[in-house]
Short mmCIF file of C-alpha atoms and ligand atoms in Angstrom, two decimals:
data_model
loop_
_atom_site.label_atom_id
_atom_site.label_comp_id
_atom_site.label_asym_id
_atom_site.label_seq_id
_atom_site.Cartn_x
_atom_site.Cartn_y
_atom_site.Cartn_z
CA UNK A 1 19.74 -31.89 -15.60
CA UNK A 2 16.51 -32.39 -17.49
CA UNK A 3 18.00 -30.99 -20.65
CA UNK A 4 20.86 -33.50 -20.44
CA UNK A 5 18.46 -36.34 -19.86
CA UNK A 6 16.44 -35.17 -22.80
CA UNK A 7 19.55 -35.13 -25.00
CA UNK A 8 20.53 -38.66 -24.01
CA UNK A 9 17.28 -40.02 -25.33
CA UNK A 10 17.20 -38.10 -28.59
CA UNK A 11 18.97 -40.99 -30.25
CA UNK A 12 15.99 -43.34 -30.25
CA UNK A 13 15.62 -43.69 -33.98
CA UNK A 14 12.41 -45.73 -33.82
CA UNK A 15 10.64 -43.06 -31.79
CA UNK A 16 11.96 -40.32 -34.09
CA UNK A 17 10.61 -42.15 -37.15
CA UNK A 18 7.21 -42.64 -35.58
CA UNK A 19 7.00 -38.96 -34.57
CA UNK A 20 7.91 -37.95 -38.12
CA UNK A 21 5.18 -40.29 -39.36
CA UNK A 22 2.58 -38.66 -37.09
CA UNK A 23 3.63 -35.21 -38.26
CA UNK A 24 3.41 -36.29 -41.90
CA UNK A 25 -0.35 -36.53 -41.57
CA UNK A 26 -1.97 -33.54 -43.17
CA UNK A 27 -2.28 -30.30 -41.25
CA UNK A 28 0.06 -31.09 -38.38
CA UNK A 29 2.55 -28.32 -37.58
CA UNK A 30 5.11 -29.24 -34.94
CA UNK A 31 5.85 -26.69 -32.22
CA UNK A 32 9.62 -27.24 -32.40
CA UNK A 33 10.42 -25.99 -28.88
CA UNK A 34 8.00 -28.51 -27.38
CA UNK A 35 10.08 -31.55 -28.42
CA UNK A 36 11.10 -33.43 -25.27
CA UNK A 37 12.44 -36.89 -24.65
CA UNK A 38 12.32 -38.95 -21.49
CA UNK A 39 13.38 -42.51 -20.91
CA UNK A 40 9.85 -43.63 -21.65
CA UNK A 41 8.82 -41.59 -24.68
CA UNK A 42 9.21 -38.74 -27.11
CA UNK A 43 6.79 -35.87 -26.53
CA UNK A 44 5.71 -32.91 -28.62
CA UNK A 45 2.96 -30.46 -29.29
CA UNK A 46 1.52 -29.76 -32.73
CA UNK A 47 -1.02 -27.35 -34.14
CA UNK A 48 -3.71 -29.18 -36.09
CA UNK A 49 -6.93 -28.14 -37.81
CA UNK A 50 -8.77 -29.11 -34.60
CA UNK A 51 -6.46 -27.13 -32.32
CA UNK A 52 -3.34 -27.91 -30.31
CA UNK A 53 -2.56 -31.60 -29.84
CA UNK A 54 -0.19 -33.57 -27.64
CA UNK A 55 1.89 -36.23 -29.38
CA UNK A 56 3.23 -39.15 -27.36
CA UNK A 57 5.54 -41.74 -28.89
CA UNK A 58 6.58 -44.31 -26.28
CA UNK A 59 9.47 -46.74 -26.35
CA UNK A 60 8.52 -50.33 -27.01
CA UNK A 61 9.01 -51.13 -23.34
CA UNK A 62 6.77 -48.26 -22.17
CA UNK A 63 3.76 -48.56 -24.49
CA UNK A 64 1.59 -49.01 -21.39
CA UNK A 65 1.96 -45.35 -20.45
CA UNK A 66 -0.49 -44.42 -23.21
CA UNK A 67 -3.25 -45.67 -20.91
CA UNK A 68 -2.63 -42.53 -18.82
CA UNK A 69 -3.70 -40.30 -21.72
CA UNK A 70 -6.92 -39.51 -23.58
CA UNK A 71 -6.72 -39.28 -27.34
CA UNK A 72 -6.58 -41.07 -30.61
CA UNK A 73 -4.20 -44.00 -30.76
CA UNK A 74 -2.38 -45.02 -33.89
CA UNK A 75 0.45 -47.28 -34.78
CA UNK A 76 3.33 -47.18 -37.17
CA UNK A 77 4.95 -50.49 -38.14
CA UNK A 78 3.23 -52.08 -35.17
CA UNK A 79 4.51 -49.52 -32.62
CA UNK A 80 1.94 -47.28 -30.95
CA UNK A 81 1.61 -43.53 -30.61
CA UNK A 82 -1.08 -41.15 -29.35
CA UNK A 83 -2.51 -37.82 -30.49
CA UNK A 84 -4.38 -36.24 -27.60
CA UNK A 85 -6.33 -33.06 -26.84
CA UNK A 86 -5.19 -30.55 -24.18
CA UNK A 87 -7.54 -31.81 -21.47
CA UNK A 88 -7.12 -31.64 -17.70
CA UNK A 89 -6.46 -35.37 -17.54
CA UNK A 90 -3.76 -35.15 -20.20
CA UNK A 91 -2.18 -32.17 -18.42
CA UNK A 92 -2.04 -34.14 -15.17
CA UNK A 93 -0.54 -37.18 -16.91
CA UNK A 94 2.00 -34.98 -18.70
CA UNK A 95 3.13 -33.47 -15.37
CA UNK A 96 3.61 -36.97 -13.96
CA UNK A 97 5.74 -38.08 -16.89
CA UNK A 98 7.68 -34.80 -17.36
CA UNK A 99 8.38 -33.74 -13.76
CA UNK A 100 9.78 -30.34 -14.75
CA UNK A 101 6.21 -29.31 -15.60
CA UNK A 102 5.05 -30.04 -12.04
CA UNK A 103 4.88 -26.86 -9.93
CA UNK A 104 7.32 -26.83 -7.03
CA UNK A 105 8.53 -24.40 -4.33
CA UNK A 106 10.83 -21.68 -5.63
CA UNK A 107 14.58 -21.46 -4.99
CA UNK A 108 15.69 -18.62 -2.65
CA UNK A 109 17.03 -16.26 -5.35
CA UNK A 110 15.17 -13.93 -7.70
CA UNK A 111 11.79 -15.09 -8.90
CA UNK A 112 9.05 -13.57 -11.00
CA UNK A 113 5.30 -14.11 -11.08
CA UNK A 114 3.61 -13.80 -14.47
CA UNK A 115 -0.11 -13.63 -14.00
CA UNK A 116 -1.94 -14.79 -17.10
CA UNK A 117 -5.64 -14.02 -17.12
CA UNK A 118 -6.26 -15.53 -20.56
CA UNK A 119 -4.15 -18.66 -20.13
CA UNK A 120 -2.25 -18.07 -23.36
CA UNK A 121 0.76 -16.04 -22.21
CA UNK A 122 3.22 -18.65 -20.95
CA UNK A 123 5.10 -19.15 -24.26
CA UNK A 124 5.81 -15.39 -24.39
CA UNK A 125 6.89 -15.38 -20.74
CA UNK A 126 9.28 -18.26 -21.47
CA UNK A 127 10.78 -16.36 -24.37
CA UNK A 128 11.47 -13.34 -22.16
CA UNK A 129 13.11 -15.54 -19.51
CA UNK A 130 15.28 -17.19 -22.14
CA UNK A 131 16.19 -13.84 -23.67
CA UNK A 132 17.57 -12.42 -20.41
CA UNK A 133 19.37 -15.70 -19.74
CA UNK A 134 19.60 -15.16 -16.01
CA UNK A 135 18.56 -17.46 -13.24
CA UNK A 136 15.11 -16.04 -12.54
CA UNK A 137 12.70 -18.70 -11.31
CA UNK A 138 9.25 -18.30 -12.85
CA UNK A 139 5.70 -18.64 -11.63
CA UNK A 140 3.53 -19.03 -14.71
CA UNK A 141 0.33 -20.12 -12.95
CA UNK A 142 -0.59 -17.18 -10.77
CA UNK A 143 -4.08 -15.85 -10.24
CA UNK A 144 -5.89 -14.37 -7.32
CA UNK A 145 -9.31 -15.70 -6.41
CA UNK A 146 -10.62 -12.29 -7.49
CA UNK A 147 -9.11 -12.82 -10.96
CA UNK A 148 -10.36 -16.41 -11.23
CA UNK A 149 -13.86 -15.30 -10.31
CA UNK A 150 -13.79 -12.46 -12.81
CA UNK A 151 -12.48 -14.61 -15.65
CA UNK A 152 -14.61 -17.67 -14.77
CA UNK A 153 -11.52 -19.90 -14.53
CA UNK A 154 -10.94 -22.65 -11.98
CA UNK A 155 -7.69 -23.10 -10.02
CA UNK A 156 -7.12 -26.30 -12.04
CA UNK A 157 -7.54 -24.49 -15.36
CA UNK A 158 -4.94 -21.92 -14.29
CA UNK A 159 -2.41 -24.67 -13.50
CA UNK A 160 -3.22 -26.62 -16.67
CA UNK A 161 -2.85 -23.61 -18.97
CA UNK A 162 0.63 -23.04 -17.52
CA UNK A 163 1.44 -26.72 -18.04
CA UNK A 164 0.50 -26.58 -21.72
CA UNK A 165 2.21 -23.24 -22.26
CA UNK A 166 5.50 -24.24 -20.68
CA UNK A 167 5.42 -27.61 -22.46
CA UNK A 168 4.82 -25.93 -25.80
CA UNK A 169 7.66 -23.46 -25.18
CA UNK A 170 10.07 -26.13 -23.93
CA UNK A 171 10.65 -24.69 -20.45
CA UNK A 172 12.36 -27.42 -18.40
CA UNK A 173 13.88 -25.32 -15.59
CA UNK A 174 11.07 -25.69 -13.09
CA UNK A 175 8.22 -23.42 -12.07
CA UNK A 176 6.11 -22.43 -9.10
CA UNK A 177 2.33 -21.90 -8.99
CA UNK A 178 0.98 -19.00 -6.93
CA UNK A 179 -2.50 -18.94 -5.45
CA UNK A 180 -2.50 -15.18 -5.09
CA UNK A 181 -4.27 -12.89 -2.62
CA UNK A 182 -6.09 -15.63 -0.73
CA UNK A 183 -8.51 -14.36 1.89
CA UNK A 184 -10.28 -17.42 3.30
CA UNK A 185 -9.48 -20.98 4.30
CA UNK A 186 -11.87 -22.21 1.58
CA UNK A 187 -9.68 -20.43 -1.02
CA UNK A 188 -6.67 -22.34 0.33
CA UNK A 189 -8.33 -25.74 0.15
CA UNK A 190 -9.48 -25.23 -3.47
CA UNK A 191 -6.01 -24.16 -4.59
CA UNK A 192 -4.19 -26.93 -2.70
CA UNK A 193 -6.37 -29.51 -4.46
CA UNK A 194 -5.31 -28.10 -7.83
CA UNK A 195 -1.56 -28.38 -7.07
CA UNK A 196 -0.52 -24.83 -6.25
CA UNK A 197 2.82 -24.58 -4.44
CA UNK A 198 2.87 -20.92 -3.42
CA UNK A 199 0.19 -19.38 -1.23
CA UNK A 200 -0.08 -15.62 -0.96
CA UNK A 201 -2.14 -14.58 2.00
CA UNK A 202 -3.74 -11.15 1.85
CA UNK A 203 -4.83 -10.07 5.34
CA UNK A 204 -5.63 -6.58 4.06
CA UNK A 205 -9.17 -6.65 5.44
CA UNK A 206 -7.68 -7.21 8.91
CA UNK A 207 -5.28 -4.28 8.72
CA UNK A 208 -6.70 -1.31 10.63
CA UNK A 209 -7.34 1.68 8.39
CA UNK A 210 -7.58 4.05 11.32
CA UNK A 211 -4.40 3.28 13.26
CA UNK A 212 -2.34 5.92 11.49
CA UNK A 213 -4.74 8.76 12.28
CA UNK A 214 -6.29 7.62 15.58
CA UNK A 215 -5.99 9.73 18.74
CA UNK A 216 -3.97 8.19 21.62
CA UNK A 217 -7.15 7.33 23.55
CA UNK A 218 -8.63 5.53 20.54
CA UNK A 219 -5.39 3.61 20.01
CA UNK A 220 -5.42 2.51 23.66
CA UNK A 221 -8.99 1.22 23.36
CA UNK A 222 -8.15 -0.60 20.12
CA UNK A 223 -5.07 -2.14 21.78
CA UNK A 224 -7.20 -3.45 24.64
CA UNK A 225 -9.63 -4.93 22.11
CA UNK A 226 -6.99 -6.89 20.15
CA UNK A 227 -7.70 -10.65 19.83
CA UNK A 228 -5.17 -11.55 22.50
CA UNK A 229 -6.34 -15.15 22.77
CA UNK A 230 -5.88 -15.79 19.05
CA UNK A 231 -2.51 -14.09 19.31
CA UNK A 232 -1.69 -16.43 22.21
CA UNK A 233 -0.44 -13.34 23.99
CA UNK A 234 -1.16 -10.68 26.57
CA UNK A 235 -0.57 -6.92 26.57
CA UNK A 236 2.08 -7.30 29.27
CA UNK A 237 4.10 -9.95 27.45
CA UNK A 238 3.95 -8.12 24.12
CA UNK A 239 5.24 -4.99 25.87
CA UNK A 240 7.97 -6.96 27.57
CA UNK A 241 9.05 -8.46 24.24
CA UNK A 242 9.11 -5.36 22.06
CA UNK A 243 8.50 -2.01 23.81
CA UNK A 244 11.65 0.08 23.98
CA UNK A 245 13.68 -2.29 21.81
CA UNK A 246 16.13 -1.08 19.23
CA UNK A 247 17.03 -3.26 16.24
CA UNK A 248 20.33 -2.72 14.53
CA UNK A 249 19.84 -3.32 10.82
CA UNK A 250 23.10 -3.18 8.95
CA UNK A 251 24.12 0.11 10.52
CA UNK A 252 20.65 1.63 10.72
CA UNK A 253 18.83 1.51 14.05
CA UNK A 254 15.06 1.06 14.21
CA UNK A 255 13.57 1.97 17.60
CA UNK A 256 10.25 0.57 18.73
CA UNK A 257 9.06 2.81 21.52
CA UNK A 258 5.82 2.23 23.40
CA UNK A 259 3.83 4.47 21.02
CA UNK A 260 5.16 2.76 17.88
CA UNK A 261 4.43 -0.66 19.37
CA UNK A 262 0.83 0.20 20.20
CA UNK A 263 0.27 1.64 16.73
CA UNK A 264 1.91 -1.36 15.01
CA UNK A 265 -0.13 -3.82 17.08
CA UNK A 266 -3.39 -1.98 16.47
CA UNK A 267 -2.68 -1.69 12.74
CA UNK A 268 -1.38 -5.22 12.11
CA UNK A 269 -2.34 -7.37 15.17
CA UNK A 270 -5.52 -8.77 13.64
CA UNK A 271 -3.69 -9.37 10.38
CA UNK A 272 -1.05 -11.38 12.26
CA UNK A 273 -3.77 -13.50 13.88
CA UNK A 274 -5.45 -14.05 10.48
CA UNK A 275 -2.21 -14.97 8.70
CA UNK A 276 -1.37 -17.41 11.49
CA UNK A 277 -4.73 -19.13 11.17
CA UNK A 278 -4.32 -19.33 7.38
CA UNK A 279 -0.80 -20.75 7.73
CA UNK A 280 -1.96 -23.44 10.14
CA UNK A 281 -4.88 -24.37 7.89
CA UNK A 282 -2.58 -24.55 4.86
CA UNK A 283 0.00 -26.67 6.71
CA UNK A 284 -2.74 -29.13 7.65
CA UNK A 285 -4.19 -29.21 4.12
CA UNK A 286 -0.77 -29.74 2.51
CA UNK A 287 0.00 -32.56 4.95
CA UNK A 288 3.76 -32.44 4.56
CA UNK A 289 3.88 -31.37 0.90
CA UNK A 290 6.35 -28.44 0.69
CA UNK A 291 5.07 -24.97 -0.19
CA UNK A 292 6.06 -21.31 -0.36
CA UNK A 293 4.12 -19.00 1.92
CA UNK A 294 3.84 -15.30 1.14
CA UNK A 295 2.43 -12.58 3.37
CA UNK A 296 1.18 -9.54 1.45
CA UNK A 297 -0.07 -6.31 2.96
CA UNK A 298 0.56 -4.32 -0.23
CA UNK A 299 -3.08 -3.47 -0.92
CA UNK A 300 -3.56 -1.32 2.18
CA UNK A 301 -3.98 2.42 2.52
CA UNK A 302 -0.79 3.52 4.23
CA UNK A 303 2.86 2.44 3.94
CA UNK A 304 4.29 -0.23 6.22
CA UNK A 305 6.82 1.48 8.49
CA UNK A 306 10.05 -0.34 9.42
CA UNK A 307 8.76 -0.73 13.01
CA UNK A 308 5.53 -2.27 11.66
CA UNK A 309 7.42 -4.67 9.39
CA UNK A 310 9.51 -5.76 12.39
CA UNK A 311 6.37 -6.21 14.49
CA UNK A 312 4.75 -8.41 11.83
CA UNK A 313 7.88 -10.52 11.28
CA UNK A 314 8.64 -10.86 15.00
CA UNK A 315 5.11 -11.89 15.88
CA UNK A 316 4.54 -14.26 12.95
CA UNK A 317 7.76 -16.01 13.85
CA UNK A 318 6.71 -16.31 17.49
CA UNK A 319 3.47 -17.95 16.33
CA UNK A 320 5.33 -20.53 14.25
CA UNK A 321 4.58 -19.11 10.81
CA UNK A 322 7.31 -19.73 8.21
CA UNK A 323 7.24 -17.64 5.07
CA UNK A 324 9.30 -17.38 1.90
CA UNK A 325 8.37 -13.83 1.00
CA UNK A 326 6.66 -10.75 2.36
CA UNK A 327 5.17 -7.81 0.48
CA UNK A 328 5.16 -4.62 2.51
CA UNK A 329 3.15 -1.62 1.39
CA UNK A 330 5.96 0.67 0.17
CA UNK A 331 5.97 4.46 0.08
CA UNK A 332 4.63 5.99 -3.09
CA UNK A 333 1.90 4.49 -5.23
CA UNK A 334 1.98 1.12 -6.97
CA UNK A 335 -0.94 1.60 -9.29
CA UNK A 336 -1.95 -1.08 -11.76
CA UNK A 337 -0.23 -1.21 -15.13
CA UNK A 338 1.71 2.05 -14.90
CA UNK A 339 5.06 3.44 -13.74
CA UNK A 340 5.80 4.00 -10.04
CA UNK A 341 4.14 7.20 -8.81
CA UNK A 342 6.28 8.89 -6.20
CA UNK A 343 9.83 9.89 -5.42
CA UNK A 344 12.26 7.12 -6.48
CA UNK A 345 14.74 8.33 -3.83
CA UNK A 346 12.10 7.86 -1.10
CA UNK A 347 11.38 4.36 -2.47
CA UNK A 348 15.11 3.61 -2.46
CA UNK A 349 15.44 4.52 1.23
CA UNK A 350 12.28 2.56 2.09
CA UNK A 351 13.38 -0.55 0.17
CA UNK A 352 16.81 -0.43 1.80
CA UNK A 353 15.32 -0.79 5.31
CA UNK A 354 12.70 -3.37 4.35
CA UNK A 355 15.34 -5.50 2.61
CA UNK A 356 17.55 -5.30 5.69
CA UNK A 357 14.65 -6.39 7.92
CA UNK A 358 13.99 -9.32 5.57
CA UNK A 359 17.61 -10.40 5.94
CA UNK A 360 17.60 -9.99 9.72
CA UNK A 361 14.35 -11.85 10.36
CA UNK A 362 14.59 -14.47 7.61
CA UNK A 363 16.22 -14.30 5.30
CA UNK A 364 13.09 -14.14 3.20
CA UNK A 365 12.31 -12.46 -0.10
CA UNK A 366 10.79 -9.05 -0.45
CA UNK A 367 7.84 -9.38 -2.80
CA UNK A 368 7.04 -6.51 -5.11
CA UNK A 369 3.32 -6.60 -5.87
CA UNK A 370 1.70 -4.66 -8.69
CA UNK A 371 5.30 -4.94 -9.87
CA UNK A 372 4.69 -4.48 -13.58
CA UNK A 373 5.74 -1.36 -15.44
CA UNK A 374 7.66 0.13 -12.44
CA UNK A 375 10.83 0.57 -14.48
CA UNK A 376 12.18 3.47 -12.43
CA UNK A 377 12.61 1.42 -9.24
CA UNK A 378 13.76 -2.03 -10.44
CA UNK A 379 17.46 -1.29 -10.12
CA UNK A 380 16.99 -0.06 -6.57
CA UNK A 381 14.86 -3.08 -5.63
CA UNK A 382 17.35 -5.55 -7.12
CA UNK A 383 20.33 -3.89 -5.43
CA UNK A 384 18.90 -3.62 -1.91
CA UNK A 385 17.42 -7.11 -1.83
CA UNK A 386 20.65 -8.59 -3.23
CA UNK A 387 18.59 -10.80 -5.47
CA UNK A 388 16.28 -12.08 -2.74
CA UNK A 389 13.18 -10.71 -4.41
CA UNK A 390 9.95 -11.83 -6.00
CA UNK A 391 8.51 -9.53 -8.66
CA UNK A 392 4.81 -10.07 -9.16
CA UNK A 393 2.94 -8.93 -12.25
CA UNK A 394 -0.55 -9.80 -13.39
CA UNK A 395 -2.60 -7.54 -15.63
CA UNK A 396 0.28 -6.35 -17.76
CA UNK A 397 0.16 -9.59 -19.78
CA UNK A 398 -3.51 -8.95 -20.51
CA UNK A 399 -2.55 -5.47 -21.71
CA UNK A 400 0.03 -7.05 -24.03
CA UNK A 401 -2.72 -9.33 -25.33
CA UNK A 402 -4.75 -6.23 -26.14
CA UNK A 403 -1.69 -4.68 -27.79
CA UNK A 404 -1.39 -7.76 -30.03
CA UNK A 405 -5.09 -7.44 -30.84
CA UNK A 406 -4.73 -3.73 -31.56
CA UNK A 407 -2.02 -4.66 -34.08
CA UNK A 408 -3.78 -7.52 -35.87
CA UNK A 409 -7.48 -6.74 -35.27
CA UNK A 410 -7.99 -3.02 -34.58
CA UNK A 411 -11.79 -3.27 -34.92
CA UNK A 412 -11.94 -5.88 -32.14
CA UNK A 413 -9.64 -3.75 -30.01
CA UNK A 414 -11.86 -0.69 -30.51
CA UNK A 415 -14.96 -2.56 -29.39
CA UNK A 416 -13.18 -3.93 -26.30
CA UNK A 417 -11.96 -0.45 -25.45
CA UNK A 418 -15.39 1.12 -25.94
CA UNK A 419 -16.91 -1.49 -23.64
CA UNK A 420 -14.14 -0.96 -21.05
CA UNK A 421 -14.84 2.78 -20.99
CA UNK A 422 -18.42 2.01 -20.03
CA UNK A 423 -17.39 -0.38 -17.26
CA UNK A 424 -14.52 1.56 -15.70
CA UNK A 425 -16.29 3.53 -12.99
CA UNK A 426 -17.82 0.39 -11.54
CA UNK A 427 -14.88 -1.98 -12.03
CA UNK A 428 -12.22 0.31 -10.59
CA UNK A 429 -13.64 0.02 -7.05
CA UNK A 430 -11.37 -2.76 -5.79
CA UNK A 431 -8.18 -1.57 -7.49
CA UNK A 432 -5.53 1.04 -6.87
CA UNK A 433 -5.91 3.19 -9.97
CA UNK A 434 -6.36 6.88 -10.63
CA UNK A 435 -7.21 7.00 -14.35
CA UNK A 436 -9.93 9.38 -15.37
CA UNK A 437 -12.45 8.76 -18.15
CA UNK A 438 -12.32 12.46 -19.01
CA UNK A 439 -8.65 12.10 -19.93
CA UNK A 440 -9.04 8.94 -22.04
CA UNK A 441 -9.45 9.27 -25.82
CA UNK A 442 -12.65 8.23 -27.54
CA UNK A 443 -12.73 4.72 -28.98
CA UNK A 444 -13.92 5.89 -32.42
CA UNK A 445 -11.52 8.75 -32.84
CA UNK A 446 -8.43 6.57 -33.12
CA UNK A 447 -7.31 5.38 -36.58
CA UNK A 448 -6.73 1.61 -36.81
CA UNK A 449 -3.00 2.00 -37.30
CA UNK A 450 -2.75 3.98 -34.07
CA UNK A 451 -4.65 1.60 -31.80
CA UNK A 452 -1.53 -0.09 -30.43
CA UNK A 453 -0.18 3.32 -29.38
CA UNK A 454 -3.09 3.58 -26.95
CA UNK A 455 -1.34 0.92 -24.88
CA UNK A 456 1.23 3.59 -23.97
CA UNK A 457 -1.48 5.89 -22.58
CA UNK A 458 -1.67 6.07 -18.77
CA UNK A 459 -5.45 6.39 -18.56
CA UNK A 460 -6.16 3.83 -21.29
CA UNK A 461 -3.85 1.27 -19.62
CA UNK A 462 -5.60 1.51 -16.28
CA UNK A 463 -9.08 1.50 -17.79
CA UNK A 464 -8.28 -1.67 -19.76
CA UNK A 465 -6.40 -3.18 -16.80
CA UNK A 466 -9.26 -3.22 -14.30
CA UNK A 467 -12.10 -4.04 -16.73
CA UNK A 468 -10.71 -7.42 -17.83
CA UNK A 469 -13.35 -9.35 -15.89
CA UNK A 470 -16.25 -7.49 -17.45
CA UNK A 471 -14.72 -7.81 -20.91
CA UNK A 472 -13.99 -11.53 -20.62
CA UNK A 473 -17.36 -12.46 -19.14
CA UNK A 474 -19.62 -10.12 -21.18
CA UNK A 475 -22.37 -12.10 -22.90
CA UNK A 476 -24.95 -11.47 -25.58
CA UNK A 477 -28.62 -12.01 -24.73
CA UNK A 478 -28.35 -15.57 -26.12
CA UNK A 479 -25.46 -16.38 -23.79
CA UNK A 480 -22.62 -16.22 -26.30
CA UNK A 481 -19.51 -14.36 -25.07
CA UNK A 482 -19.22 -10.90 -26.58
CA UNK A 483 -15.42 -10.72 -26.59
CA UNK A 484 -13.79 -13.70 -24.86
CA UNK A 485 -13.87 -16.15 -27.75
CA UNK A 486 -12.81 -13.54 -30.29
CA UNK A 487 -9.92 -12.42 -28.07
CA UNK A 488 -8.72 -15.98 -27.52
CA UNK A 489 -9.04 -17.11 -31.13
CA UNK A 490 -7.33 -13.95 -32.40
CA UNK A 491 -4.41 -14.51 -30.02
CA UNK A 492 -4.19 -18.18 -31.00
CA UNK A 493 -4.22 -17.33 -34.68
CA UNK A 494 -1.49 -14.72 -34.09
CA UNK A 495 0.44 -16.53 -31.37
CA UNK A 496 3.73 -15.24 -32.73
CA UNK A 497 2.62 -11.60 -32.49
CA UNK A 498 1.40 -12.09 -28.91
CA UNK A 499 4.57 -13.91 -27.83
CA UNK A 500 6.65 -11.17 -29.44
CA UNK A 501 4.77 -8.44 -27.54
CA UNK A 502 5.22 -10.32 -24.26
CA UNK A 503 8.88 -11.02 -24.85
CA UNK A 504 9.67 -7.39 -25.63
CA UNK A 505 7.67 -6.13 -22.64
CA UNK A 506 9.01 -8.62 -20.09
CA UNK A 507 12.64 -8.39 -21.10
CA UNK A 508 12.42 -4.81 -19.80
CA UNK A 509 11.03 -6.14 -16.50
CA UNK A 510 13.48 -9.00 -16.03
CA UNK A 511 16.76 -7.54 -17.22
CA UNK A 512 17.36 -5.35 -14.11
CA UNK A 513 16.98 -8.48 -11.95
CA UNK A 514 18.86 -11.00 -14.10
CA UNK A 515 22.23 -12.34 -13.05
CA UNK A 516 22.04 -11.20 -9.41
ZN1 ZN B 601 -0.72 -7.81 -4.52
#
């Protein structure tokens, strides 16, 4: 629809001439994919000696819209245009005038989250989406509060970087924005103010670590101590609702006997109460604005059993929570940045039941967290969910940035890697990784031409993956960043190399899910 509208307005010869005039000024290089036309104006992005610039060329009847933008005004034969910097105000104005840049809730089919810790990856993500040609709905702005803290970025900066990246790459098919792994109501408020449309609640701290190994007496005591008031429930009514029930899920029966119910309630009851409180806070904060709600228990110690998934879905629904997607903790290990560790056949059986539960109690999407680089299970995940899936990746785009740097600036890559080796033991604490320093090669021992090959190395990938925050915020004694500016300027100077790395890497992720 937007593309058609854009085409209709391409014929405005006056605007075309003025845009050509702006570009004729020395040092302006048009980003061809960014060209867009609306009823009001022609729009484009150009690289200039002072960085990326927004070009706005309004129709004679819409010259007033330039007041919405910061920048340098000019005129050509008496008709105005504007050359503006990529500021937050300009990003907000651009989203108002080009509505396809405004984040919105996702459609029900396959979607993919592309975390982007550096804020420079969206053009490469767009290229991968276009290359697979399917109908995968993207989330370009996606960061957890943990990532924003570690990279010193604000929720608004995360949204704005995705706005500029998708504008530059000419993506007009819509996009979501995921405030990922939120843990507190304050997180929600900050992200709602910035315009996020998807809210991923991580109640992991409220999931009991002991339920799976507790003795029956301990389970009973923990059951009695559940927050029954916050659950708006009593032990007797929960038993009456669920104990002894059998759920028929597309031919497979899942029994919830008394023991399974007690264990599920002890393990996930507090998480259900927390998610409910977060949902109610979010609904109030959004005040009628639509949003996607995701429940993620992926970062917990033990797998979510089918009975536990049913318990969570049944109880959240009773409490009025409405969600678009849910991320169970699957069998096997979903470690950061590397292939699935476990038996793909066991994953296949697990995914089959979880997908059936999501259809029976929703339908809602199954969300695959730490979803990058798990090539051995994508086909299974796509098949069982029948396309109702969200695949979430985050750090793998940062690893592709380091691959691009290894190709064009091996010395910079070596110094980042050496620093990461020194930070790994401390930084790994909050991540699911198993890399060992003893098994990682030395930074100095690798010839420049071989640096990019390190990005195929299990231990190197994980070490680089979890140390991003230390690397991006490291400072010299005088306060200057040690790596962040060099990484960003190298990627900007070699934007084509970075986009190429991302496209190649993400095509492999998206293809198994495209066209479902
Ligand atoms: Zn996650």
